[in-house]
Amino acid sequence: MTTIAGVRFHPNHIVKYVNACGMEVISGDWVEVETPSGPKKGIVVFGPNQLLHSSLDCPKTRLLRKIDKPSDQ
């Protein structure tokens, strides 16, 4: 079963749904996400345990790893 998390890459951008790849992430965690344009850093706005039901197809992007808060944020 695919786990889905919501990640925001910029404060003014919409939330992107990503494949959490079974990682334990919660709101506020900083992560690196694999995207078509290369890895991007973002913040988790909702974790897999906060999404009760979804009819979304498996997102194309996926979490690569948790990271420390970027110094430029």
mmCIF file of C-alpha atoms in Angstrom:
data_model
loop_
_atom_site.group_PDB
_atom_site.id
_atom_site.type_symbol
_atom_site.label_atom_id
_atom_site.label_comp_id
_atom_site.label_asym_id
_atom_site.label_seq_id
_atom_site.Cartn_x
_atom_site.Cartn_y
_atom_site.Cartn_z
ATOM 1 C CA MET A 1 0.000 0.000 0.000
ATOM 2 C CA THR A 2 1.340 3.416 -0.969
ATOM 3 C CA THR A 3 1.594 5.979 1.805
ATOM 4 C CA ILE A 4 1.004 9.587 0.823
ATOM 5 C CA ALA A 5 2.292 12.763 2.452
ATOM 6 C CA GLY A 6 1.685 16.416 1.630
ATOM 7 C CA VAL A 7 4.779 18.562 1.075
ATOM 8 C CA ARG A 8 5.061 22.302 0.448
ATOM 9 C CA PHE A 9 8.212 23.526 -1.322
ATOM 10 C CA HIS A 10 7.588 27.244 -0.868
ATOM 11 C CA PRO A 11 5.321 29.116 1.578
ATOM 12 C CA ASN A 12 3.124 30.467 -1.243
ATOM 13 C CA HIS A 13 2.893 27.256 -3.280
ATOM 14 C CA ILE A 14 0.220 24.578 -3.189
ATOM 15 C CA VAL A 15 0.719 21.298 -1.352
ATOM 16 C CA LYS A 16 2.125 18.506 -3.512
ATOM 17 C CA TYR A 17 1.219 14.903 -2.805
ATOM 18 C CA VAL A 18 4.240 12.612 -2.681
ATOM 19 C CA ASN A 19 4.859 8.924 -2.119
ATOM 20 C CA ALA A 20 6.194 8.693 1.432
ATOM 21 C CA CYS A 21 7.838 5.338 0.590
ATOM 22 C CA GLY A 22 6.940 4.023 4.035
ATOM 23 C CA MET A 23 8.948 6.738 5.837
ATOM 24 C CA GLU A 24 7.690 7.911 9.202
ATOM 25 C CA VAL A 25 7.189 11.642 8.682
ATOM 26 C CA ILE A 26 4.986 14.133 10.515
ATOM 27 C CA SER A 27 3.960 17.742 10.014
ATOM 28 C CA GLY A 28 6.950 20.028 10.339
ATOM 29 C CA ASP A 29 9.578 17.533 9.160
ATOM 30 C CA TRP A 30 11.922 18.827 6.459
ATOM 31 C CA VAL A 31 12.424 16.376 3.605
ATOM 32 C CA GLU A 32 14.110 16.025 0.268
ATOM 33 C CA VAL A 33 11.793 14.978 -2.544
ATOM 34 C CA GLU A 34 12.674 13.448 -5.893
ATOM 35 C CA THR A 35 11.033 15.558 -8.628
ATOM 36 C CA PRO A 36 11.266 15.548 -12.434
ATOM 37 C CA SER A 37 13.511 18.652 -12.197
ATOM 38 C CA GLY A 38 15.791 17.123 -9.544
ATOM 39 C CA PRO A 39 15.757 16.866 -5.737
ATOM 40 C CA LYS A 40 13.907 19.640 -3.880
ATOM 41 C CA LYS A 41 13.676 20.484 -0.193
ATOM 42 C CA GLY A 42 10.266 20.960 1.364
ATOM 43 C CA ILE A 43 8.316 20.787 4.586
ATOM 44 C CA VAL A 44 5.751 18.115 5.402
ATOM 45 C CA VAL A 45 2.360 19.716 6.010
ATOM 46 C CA PHE A 46 0.584 16.421 6.653
ATOM 47 C CA GLY A 47 1.961 12.965 7.197
ATOM 48 C CA PRO A 48 0.617 9.612 6.036
ATOM 49 C CA ASN A 49 -1.120 9.022 9.383
ATOM 50 C CA GLN A 50 -3.128 12.252 8.931
ATOM 51 C CA LEU A 51 -4.763 11.146 5.683
ATOM 52 C CA LEU A 52 -7.648 8.805 6.413
ATOM 53 C CA HIS A 53 -8.717 8.023 2.868
ATOM 54 C CA SER A 54 -7.487 8.957 -0.561
ATOM 55 C CA SER A 55 -8.567 8.106 -4.077
ATOM 56 C CA LEU A 56 -5.344 9.594 -5.450
ATOM 57 C CA ASP A 57 -3.242 7.498 -7.766
ATOM 58 C CA CYS A 58 0.298 6.843 -6.623
ATOM 59 C CA PRO A 59 2.154 10.158 -6.907
ATOM 60 C CA LYS A 60 5.094 10.237 -9.315
ATOM 61 C CA THR A 61 7.334 12.069 -6.843
ATOM 62 C CA ARG A 62 8.714 10.361 -3.767
ATOM 63 C CA LEU A 63 10.455 11.208 -0.521
ATOM 64 C CA LEU A 64 14.184 10.574 -0.579
ATOM 65 C CA ARG A 65 15.091 11.340 3.026
ATOM 66 C CA LYS A 66 14.490 13.513 6.068
ATOM 67 C CA ILE A 67 16.810 16.502 6.398
ATOM 68 C CA ASP A 68 17.650 19.156 8.969
ATOM 69 C CA LYS A 69 15.950 22.506 8.530
ATOM 70 C CA PRO A 70 17.767 24.294 5.671
ATOM 71 C CA SER A 71 19.795 27.295 6.844
ATOM 72 C CA ASP A 72 18.188 29.551 4.193
ATOM 73 C CA GLN A 73 14.681 28.991 5.595
#
